[in-house]
Amino acid sequence: MFTKEDQSHILAVGQGSWYLMVVIGQAVHIWTCRTIKISLFDHGLFTNKHTNIAVVVAIGLGVLVTYCPDIQYVVASYNPPSLPMLYDALLNFGLIWSVTELRKY
């Protein structure tokens, strides 16, 4: 049985994880859906400087909102476990990229 504080902590960790995965998913999506018919291997992944800067800024802001203690208090989130988040981000990247490339093929 979880206490009220335990449930609040689990909810805050879940909110932080969800937000960070949404930001990472959007960053992957902007790279994979740049063209409709041309593969990323033919088009190039890092050819647009503005997109690359925007992705870095978006992920940086997502990490700031998720891991900065003062902002955590405002948005009611808590630090998600970093290693599972990395694995989830890599899985997210691989899944979106694979599905998009398969669709373009």
XYZ file of C-alpha atoms in Angstrom:
105
model
C 0.000 0.000 0.000
C 1.389 3.361 -0.981
C 1.040 6.388 1.227
C -0.156 9.732 -0.074
C 3.439 10.997 -0.262
C 4.562 7.881 -2.170
C 1.755 8.304 -4.676
C 2.588 11.992 -5.146
C 6.255 11.126 -5.720
C 5.377 8.413 -8.269
C 3.071 10.841 -10.077
C 5.768 13.549 -10.171
C 8.364 11.115 -11.565
C 5.862 9.947 -14.174
C 5.082 13.518 -15.205
C 8.768 14.356 -15.592
C 9.410 11.198 -17.606
C 6.404 11.769 -19.841
C 7.362 15.366 -20.607
C 10.960 14.495 -21.436
C 9.908 11.618 -23.695
C 7.482 13.900 -25.557
C 10.299 16.392 -26.181
C 12.681 13.652 -27.357
C 9.991 12.090 -29.534
C 9.331 15.424 -31.223
C 13.050 15.924 -31.814
C 13.308 12.532 -33.499
C 10.142 13.120 -35.471
C 11.403 16.388 -36.993
C 14.445 14.563 -38.384
C 12.617 11.502 -39.662
C 9.737 13.312 -41.372
C 11.748 15.874 -43.291
C 10.914 14.312 -46.642
C 7.957 12.319 -47.874
C 9.636 9.916 -50.292
C 13.422 10.248 -49.905
C 15.215 8.192 -47.285
C 17.269 9.938 -44.608
C 20.286 8.016 -45.845
C 19.920 9.750 -49.227
C 18.787 13.141 -47.954
C 21.119 13.504 -44.977
C 20.281 13.755 -41.296
C 22.153 16.876 -40.185
C 21.998 19.014 -43.338
C 19.680 21.723 -41.947
C 21.548 23.907 -39.446
C 18.422 25.598 -38.088
C 16.702 22.281 -37.393
C 19.762 20.993 -35.554
C 19.945 24.108 -33.374
C 16.205 23.917 -32.638
C 16.465 20.262 -31.609
C 19.376 20.982 -29.260
C 17.516 23.940 -27.718
C 14.294 21.912 -27.328
C 16.048 18.999 -25.641
C 18.007 21.427 -23.453
C 14.811 23.156 -22.332
C 13.167 19.784 -21.698
C 16.081 18.695 -19.523
C 16.063 22.059 -17.721
C 12.346 21.832 -16.970
C 12.651 18.208 -15.884
C 15.800 18.351 -13.741
C 16.018 21.950 -12.359
C 14.766 21.882 -8.726
C 13.164 25.342 -8.774
C 11.228 24.611 -11.955
C 10.281 21.145 -10.677
C 8.399 22.802 -7.848
C 6.404 24.943 -10.301
C 5.557 22.189 -12.803
C 5.094 19.479 -10.119
C 7.571 16.996 -11.547
C 10.530 15.101 -10.149
C 13.752 13.649 -11.552
C 13.040 10.575 -13.648
C 15.642 7.786 -13.532
C 18.236 8.801 -16.127
C 19.417 5.430 -17.425
C 15.939 4.059 -18.235
C 15.150 7.432 -19.843
C 18.201 7.036 -22.085
C 17.118 3.523 -23.068
C 13.577 4.745 -23.741
C 14.886 7.637 -25.845
C 17.054 5.301 -27.930
C 14.150 2.882 -28.349
C 11.879 5.783 -29.332
C 14.435 7.001 -31.887
C 14.912 3.539 -33.366
C 11.205 2.778 -33.560
C 10.197 6.075 -35.185
C 13.124 5.976 -37.605
C 12.485 2.347 -38.582
C 8.771 2.864 -39.179
C 9.389 6.033 -41.192
C 12.097 4.438 -43.345
C 9.930 1.370 -43.914
C 7.059 3.605 -44.987
C 9.299 5.520 -47.401
C 10.635 2.289 -48.891
